[in-house]
PDB file of N, CA and C in Angstrom:
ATOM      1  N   UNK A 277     -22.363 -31.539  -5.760  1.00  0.00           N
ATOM      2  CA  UNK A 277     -22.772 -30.605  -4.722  1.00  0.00           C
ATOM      3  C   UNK A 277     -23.723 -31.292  -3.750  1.00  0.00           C
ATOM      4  N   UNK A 278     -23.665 -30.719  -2.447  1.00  0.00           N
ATOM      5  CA  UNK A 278     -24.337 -31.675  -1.108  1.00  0.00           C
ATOM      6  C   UNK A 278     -25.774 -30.777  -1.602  1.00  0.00           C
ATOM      7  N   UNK A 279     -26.530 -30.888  -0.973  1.00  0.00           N
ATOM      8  CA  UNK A 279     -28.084 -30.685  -1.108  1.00  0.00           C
ATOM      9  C   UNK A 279     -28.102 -29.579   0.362  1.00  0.00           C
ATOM     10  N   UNK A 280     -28.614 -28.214   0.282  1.00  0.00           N
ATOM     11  CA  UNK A 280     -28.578 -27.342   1.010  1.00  0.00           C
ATOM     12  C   UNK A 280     -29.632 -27.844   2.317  1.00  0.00           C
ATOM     13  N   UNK A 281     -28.915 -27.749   3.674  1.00  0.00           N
ATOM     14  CA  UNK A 281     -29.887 -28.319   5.135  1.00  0.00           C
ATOM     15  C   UNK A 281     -31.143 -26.997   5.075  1.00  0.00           C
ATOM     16  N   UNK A 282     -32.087 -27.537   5.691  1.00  0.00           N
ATOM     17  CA  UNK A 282     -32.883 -26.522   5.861  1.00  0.00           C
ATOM     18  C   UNK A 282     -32.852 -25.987   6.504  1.00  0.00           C
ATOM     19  N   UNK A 283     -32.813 -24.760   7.291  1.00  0.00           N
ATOM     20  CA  UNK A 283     -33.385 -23.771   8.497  1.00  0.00           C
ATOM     21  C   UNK A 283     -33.744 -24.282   9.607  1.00  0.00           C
ATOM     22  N   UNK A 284     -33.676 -25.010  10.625  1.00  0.00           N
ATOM     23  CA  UNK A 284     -34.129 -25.285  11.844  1.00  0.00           C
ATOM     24  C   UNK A 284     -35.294 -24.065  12.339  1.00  0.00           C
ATOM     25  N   UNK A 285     -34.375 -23.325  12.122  1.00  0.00           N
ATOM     26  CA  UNK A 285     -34.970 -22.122  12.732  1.00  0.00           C
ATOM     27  C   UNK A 285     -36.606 -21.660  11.901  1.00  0.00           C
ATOM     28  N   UNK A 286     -36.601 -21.914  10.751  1.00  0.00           N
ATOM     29  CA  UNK A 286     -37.623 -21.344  10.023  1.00  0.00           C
ATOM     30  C   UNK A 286     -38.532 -22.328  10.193  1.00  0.00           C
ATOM     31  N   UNK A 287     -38.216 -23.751  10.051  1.00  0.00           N
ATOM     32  CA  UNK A 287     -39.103 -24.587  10.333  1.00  0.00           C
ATOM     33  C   UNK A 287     -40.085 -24.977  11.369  1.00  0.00           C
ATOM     34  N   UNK A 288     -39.393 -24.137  12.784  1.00  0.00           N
ATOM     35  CA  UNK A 288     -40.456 -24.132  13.917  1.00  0.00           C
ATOM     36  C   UNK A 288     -41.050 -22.774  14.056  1.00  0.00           C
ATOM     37  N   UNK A 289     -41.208 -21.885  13.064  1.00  0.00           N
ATOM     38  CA  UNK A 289     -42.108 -20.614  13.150  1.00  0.00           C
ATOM     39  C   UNK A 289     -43.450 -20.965  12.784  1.00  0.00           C
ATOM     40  N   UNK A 290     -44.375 -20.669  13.580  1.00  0.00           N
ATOM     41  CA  UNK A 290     -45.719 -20.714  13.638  1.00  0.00           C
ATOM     42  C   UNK A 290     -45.907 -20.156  12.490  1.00  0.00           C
ATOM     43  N   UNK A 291     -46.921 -20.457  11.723  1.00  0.00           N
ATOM     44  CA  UNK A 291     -47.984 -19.972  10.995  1.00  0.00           C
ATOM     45  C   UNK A 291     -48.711 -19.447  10.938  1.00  0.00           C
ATOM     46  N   UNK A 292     -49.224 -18.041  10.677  1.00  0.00           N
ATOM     47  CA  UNK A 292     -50.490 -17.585  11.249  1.00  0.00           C
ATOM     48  C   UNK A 292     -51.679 -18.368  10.798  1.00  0.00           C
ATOM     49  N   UNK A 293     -51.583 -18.407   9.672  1.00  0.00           N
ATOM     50  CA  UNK A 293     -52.854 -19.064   8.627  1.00  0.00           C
ATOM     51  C   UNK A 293     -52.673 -20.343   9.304  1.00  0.00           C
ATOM     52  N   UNK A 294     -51.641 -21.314   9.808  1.00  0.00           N
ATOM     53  CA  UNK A 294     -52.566 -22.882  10.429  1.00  0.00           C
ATOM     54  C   UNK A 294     -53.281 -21.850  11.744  1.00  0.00           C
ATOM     55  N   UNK A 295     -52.767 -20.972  12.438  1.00  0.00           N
ATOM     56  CA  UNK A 295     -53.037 -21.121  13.788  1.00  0.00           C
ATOM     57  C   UNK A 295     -54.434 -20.581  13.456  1.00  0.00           C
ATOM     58  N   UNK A 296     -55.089 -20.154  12.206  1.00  0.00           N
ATOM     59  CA  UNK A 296     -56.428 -19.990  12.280  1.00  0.00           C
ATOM     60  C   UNK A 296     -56.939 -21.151  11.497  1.00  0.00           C
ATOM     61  N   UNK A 297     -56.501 -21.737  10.899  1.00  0.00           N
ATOM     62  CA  UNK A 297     -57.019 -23.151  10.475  1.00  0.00           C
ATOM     63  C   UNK A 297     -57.366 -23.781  12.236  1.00  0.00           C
ATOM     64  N   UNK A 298     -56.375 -24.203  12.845  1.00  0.00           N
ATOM     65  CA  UNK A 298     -56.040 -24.861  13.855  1.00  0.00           C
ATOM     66  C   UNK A 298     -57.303 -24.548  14.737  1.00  0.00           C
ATOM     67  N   UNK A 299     -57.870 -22.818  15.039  1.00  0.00           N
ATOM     68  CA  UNK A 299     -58.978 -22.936  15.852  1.00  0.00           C
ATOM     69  C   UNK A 299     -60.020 -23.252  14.939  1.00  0.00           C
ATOM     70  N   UNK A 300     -59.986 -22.855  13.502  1.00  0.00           N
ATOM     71  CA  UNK A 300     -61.412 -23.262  12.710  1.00  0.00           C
ATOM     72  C   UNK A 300     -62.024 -24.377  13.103  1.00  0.00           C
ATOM     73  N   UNK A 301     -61.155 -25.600  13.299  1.00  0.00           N
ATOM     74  CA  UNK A 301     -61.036 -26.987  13.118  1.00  0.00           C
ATOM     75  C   UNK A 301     -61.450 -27.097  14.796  1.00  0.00           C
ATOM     76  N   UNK A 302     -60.810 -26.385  15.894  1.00  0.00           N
ATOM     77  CA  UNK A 302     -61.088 -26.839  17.242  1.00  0.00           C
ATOM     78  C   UNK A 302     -62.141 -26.390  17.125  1.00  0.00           C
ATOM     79  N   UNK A 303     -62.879 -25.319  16.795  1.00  0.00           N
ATOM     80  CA  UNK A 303     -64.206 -24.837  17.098  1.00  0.00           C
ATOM     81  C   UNK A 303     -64.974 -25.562  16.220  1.00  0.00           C
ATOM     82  N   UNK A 304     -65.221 -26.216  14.773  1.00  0.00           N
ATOM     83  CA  UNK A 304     -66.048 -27.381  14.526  1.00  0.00           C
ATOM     84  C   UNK A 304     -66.074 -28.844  15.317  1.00  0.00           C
ATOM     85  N   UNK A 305     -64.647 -28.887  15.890  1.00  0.00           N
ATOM     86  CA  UNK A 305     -64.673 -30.182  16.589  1.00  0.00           C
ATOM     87  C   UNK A 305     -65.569 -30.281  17.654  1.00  0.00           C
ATOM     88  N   UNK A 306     -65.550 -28.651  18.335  1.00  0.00           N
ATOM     89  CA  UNK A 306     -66.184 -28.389  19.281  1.00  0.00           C
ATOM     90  C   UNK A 306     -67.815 -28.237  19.443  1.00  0.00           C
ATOM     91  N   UNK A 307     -68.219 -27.700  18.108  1.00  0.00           N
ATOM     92  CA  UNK A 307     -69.312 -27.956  17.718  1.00  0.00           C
ATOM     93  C   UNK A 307     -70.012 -29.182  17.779  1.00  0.00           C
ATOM     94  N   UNK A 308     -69.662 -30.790  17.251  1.00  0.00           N
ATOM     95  CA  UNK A 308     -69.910 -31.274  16.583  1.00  0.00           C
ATOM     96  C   UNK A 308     -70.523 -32.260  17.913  1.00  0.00           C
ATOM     97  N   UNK A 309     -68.945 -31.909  18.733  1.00  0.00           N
ATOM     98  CA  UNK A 309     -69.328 -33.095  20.173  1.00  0.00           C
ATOM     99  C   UNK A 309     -70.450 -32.493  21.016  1.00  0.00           C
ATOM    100  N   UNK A 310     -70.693 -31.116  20.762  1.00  0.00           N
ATOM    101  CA  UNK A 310     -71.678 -30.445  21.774  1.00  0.00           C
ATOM    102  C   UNK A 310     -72.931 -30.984  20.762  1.00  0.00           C
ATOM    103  N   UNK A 311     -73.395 -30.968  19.883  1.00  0.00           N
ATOM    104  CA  UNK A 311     -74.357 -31.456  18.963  1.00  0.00           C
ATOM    105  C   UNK A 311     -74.550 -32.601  19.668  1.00  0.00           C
ATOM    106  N   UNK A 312     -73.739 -33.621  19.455  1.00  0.00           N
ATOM    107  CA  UNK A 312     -73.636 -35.214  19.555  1.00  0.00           C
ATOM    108  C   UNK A 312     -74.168 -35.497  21.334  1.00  0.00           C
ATOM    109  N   UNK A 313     -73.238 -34.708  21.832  1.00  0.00           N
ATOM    110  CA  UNK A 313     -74.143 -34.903  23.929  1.00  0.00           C
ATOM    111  C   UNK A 313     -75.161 -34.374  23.684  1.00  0.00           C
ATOM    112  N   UNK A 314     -75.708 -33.734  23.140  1.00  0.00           N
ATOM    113  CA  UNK A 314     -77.386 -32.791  23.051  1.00  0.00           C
ATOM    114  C   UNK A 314     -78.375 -33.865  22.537  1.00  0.00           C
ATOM    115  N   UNK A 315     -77.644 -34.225  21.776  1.00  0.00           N
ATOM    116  CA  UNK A 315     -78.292 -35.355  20.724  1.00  0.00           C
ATOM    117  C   UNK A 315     -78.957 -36.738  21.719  1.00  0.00           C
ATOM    118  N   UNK A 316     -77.927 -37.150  22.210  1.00  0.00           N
ATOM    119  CA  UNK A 316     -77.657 -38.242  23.024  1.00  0.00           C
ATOM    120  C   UNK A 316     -78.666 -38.052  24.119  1.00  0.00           C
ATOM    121  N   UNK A 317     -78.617 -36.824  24.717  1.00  0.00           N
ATOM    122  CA  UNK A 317     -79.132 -36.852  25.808  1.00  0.00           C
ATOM    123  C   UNK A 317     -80.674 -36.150  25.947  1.00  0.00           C
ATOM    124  N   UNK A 318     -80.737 -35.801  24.790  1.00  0.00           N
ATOM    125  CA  UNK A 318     -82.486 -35.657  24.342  1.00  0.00           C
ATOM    126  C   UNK A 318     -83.017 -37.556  23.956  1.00  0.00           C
ATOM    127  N   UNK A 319     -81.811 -38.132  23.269  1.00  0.00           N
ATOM    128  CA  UNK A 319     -82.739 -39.808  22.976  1.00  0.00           C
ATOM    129  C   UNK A 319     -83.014 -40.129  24.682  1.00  0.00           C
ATOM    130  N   UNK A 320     -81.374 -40.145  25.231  1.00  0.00           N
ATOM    131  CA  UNK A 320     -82.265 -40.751  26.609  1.00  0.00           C
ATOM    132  C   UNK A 320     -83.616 -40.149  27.421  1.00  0.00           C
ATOM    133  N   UNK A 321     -83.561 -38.830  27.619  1.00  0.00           N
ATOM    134  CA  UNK A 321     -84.619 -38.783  27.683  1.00  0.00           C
ATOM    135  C   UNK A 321     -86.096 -38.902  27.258  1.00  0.00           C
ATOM    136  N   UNK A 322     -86.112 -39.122  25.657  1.00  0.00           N
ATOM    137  CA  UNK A 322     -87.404 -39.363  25.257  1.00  0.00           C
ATOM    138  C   UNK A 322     -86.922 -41.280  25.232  1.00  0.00           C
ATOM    139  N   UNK A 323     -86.188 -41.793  26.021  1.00  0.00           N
ATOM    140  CA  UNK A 323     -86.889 -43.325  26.266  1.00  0.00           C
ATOM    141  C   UNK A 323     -87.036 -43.218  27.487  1.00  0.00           C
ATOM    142  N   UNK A 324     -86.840 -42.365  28.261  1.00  0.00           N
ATOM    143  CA  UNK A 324     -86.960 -42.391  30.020  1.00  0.00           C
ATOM    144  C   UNK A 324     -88.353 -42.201  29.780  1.00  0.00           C
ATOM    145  N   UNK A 325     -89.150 -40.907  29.142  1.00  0.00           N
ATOM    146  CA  UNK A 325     -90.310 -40.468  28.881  1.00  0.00           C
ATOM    147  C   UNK A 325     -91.309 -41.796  28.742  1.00  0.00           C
ATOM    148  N   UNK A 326     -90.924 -41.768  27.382  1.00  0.00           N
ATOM    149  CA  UNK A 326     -91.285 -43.493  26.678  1.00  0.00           C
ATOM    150  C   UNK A 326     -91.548 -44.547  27.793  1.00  0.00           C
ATOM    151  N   UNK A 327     -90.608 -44.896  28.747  1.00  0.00           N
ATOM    152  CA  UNK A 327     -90.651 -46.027  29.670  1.00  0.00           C
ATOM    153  C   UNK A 327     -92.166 -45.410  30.638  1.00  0.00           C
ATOM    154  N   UNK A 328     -91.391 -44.463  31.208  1.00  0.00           N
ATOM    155  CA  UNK A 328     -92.497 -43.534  32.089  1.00  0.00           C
ATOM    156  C   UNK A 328     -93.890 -43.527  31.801  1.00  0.00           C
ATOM    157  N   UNK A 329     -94.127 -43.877  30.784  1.00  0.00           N
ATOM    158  CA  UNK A 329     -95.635 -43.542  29.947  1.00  0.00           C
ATOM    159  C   UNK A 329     -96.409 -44.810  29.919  1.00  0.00           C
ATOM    160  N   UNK A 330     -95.374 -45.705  29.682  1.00  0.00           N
ATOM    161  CA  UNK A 330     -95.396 -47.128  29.639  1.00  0.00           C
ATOM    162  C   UNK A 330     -96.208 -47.823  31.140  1.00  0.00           C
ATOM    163  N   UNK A 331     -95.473 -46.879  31.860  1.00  0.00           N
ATOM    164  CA  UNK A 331     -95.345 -47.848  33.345  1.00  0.00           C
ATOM    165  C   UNK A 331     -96.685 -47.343  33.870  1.00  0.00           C
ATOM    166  N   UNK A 332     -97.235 -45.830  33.456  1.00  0.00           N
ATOM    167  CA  UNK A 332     -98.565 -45.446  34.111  1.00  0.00           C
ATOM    168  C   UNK A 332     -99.236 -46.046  33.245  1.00  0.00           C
ATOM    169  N   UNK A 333     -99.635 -46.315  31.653  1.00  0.00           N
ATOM    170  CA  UNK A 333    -100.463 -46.800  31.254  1.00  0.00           C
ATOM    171  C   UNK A 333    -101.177 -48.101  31.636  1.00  0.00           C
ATOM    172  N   UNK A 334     -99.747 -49.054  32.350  1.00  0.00           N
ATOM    173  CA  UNK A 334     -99.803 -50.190  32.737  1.00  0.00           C
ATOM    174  C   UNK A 334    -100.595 -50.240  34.220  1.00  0.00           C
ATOM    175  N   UNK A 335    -100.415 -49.515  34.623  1.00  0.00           N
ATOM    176  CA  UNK A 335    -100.864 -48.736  36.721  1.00  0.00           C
ATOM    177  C   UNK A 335    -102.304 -48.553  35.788  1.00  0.00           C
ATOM    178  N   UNK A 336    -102.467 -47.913  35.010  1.00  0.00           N
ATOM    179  CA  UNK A 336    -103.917 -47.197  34.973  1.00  0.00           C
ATOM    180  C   UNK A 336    -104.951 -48.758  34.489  1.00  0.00           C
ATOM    181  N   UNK A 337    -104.359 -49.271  33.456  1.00  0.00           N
ATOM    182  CA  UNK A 337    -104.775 -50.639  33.275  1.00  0.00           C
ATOM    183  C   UNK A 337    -104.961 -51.687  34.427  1.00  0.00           C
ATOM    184  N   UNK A 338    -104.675 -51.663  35.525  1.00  0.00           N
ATOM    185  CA  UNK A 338    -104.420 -52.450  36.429  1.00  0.00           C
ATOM    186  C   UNK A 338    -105.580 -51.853  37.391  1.00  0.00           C
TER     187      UNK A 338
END
């Protein structure tokens, strides 16, 4: 006996359960990069700060 083809048809029906996996996963992804630019862009600013502090201490020394 041949081995029964599968369903074409059944095989491209959405899932409900991935399509809420699917946003779980976009909305941590989404999380993670908004964390990471927040992150990033609080260091640069506390070395802009840092430099800044640097450069008057040096003016006030002078």
């Amino acid at each position: 006996m041949t081995p029964r083809k599968k369903n074409p048809k059944s095989e491209n029906k959405d899932n409900p359960k991935d399509k809420i996996v699917d946003k779980e996963i976009e909305e941590k992804v989404r999380q993670e990069t908004a964390e990471k630019i927040n992150t990033e862009a609080e260091d640069k600013a506390r070395s802009e700060s840092e430099k800044r502090s640097k450069e008057i201490t040096k003016k006030a020394e002078d």
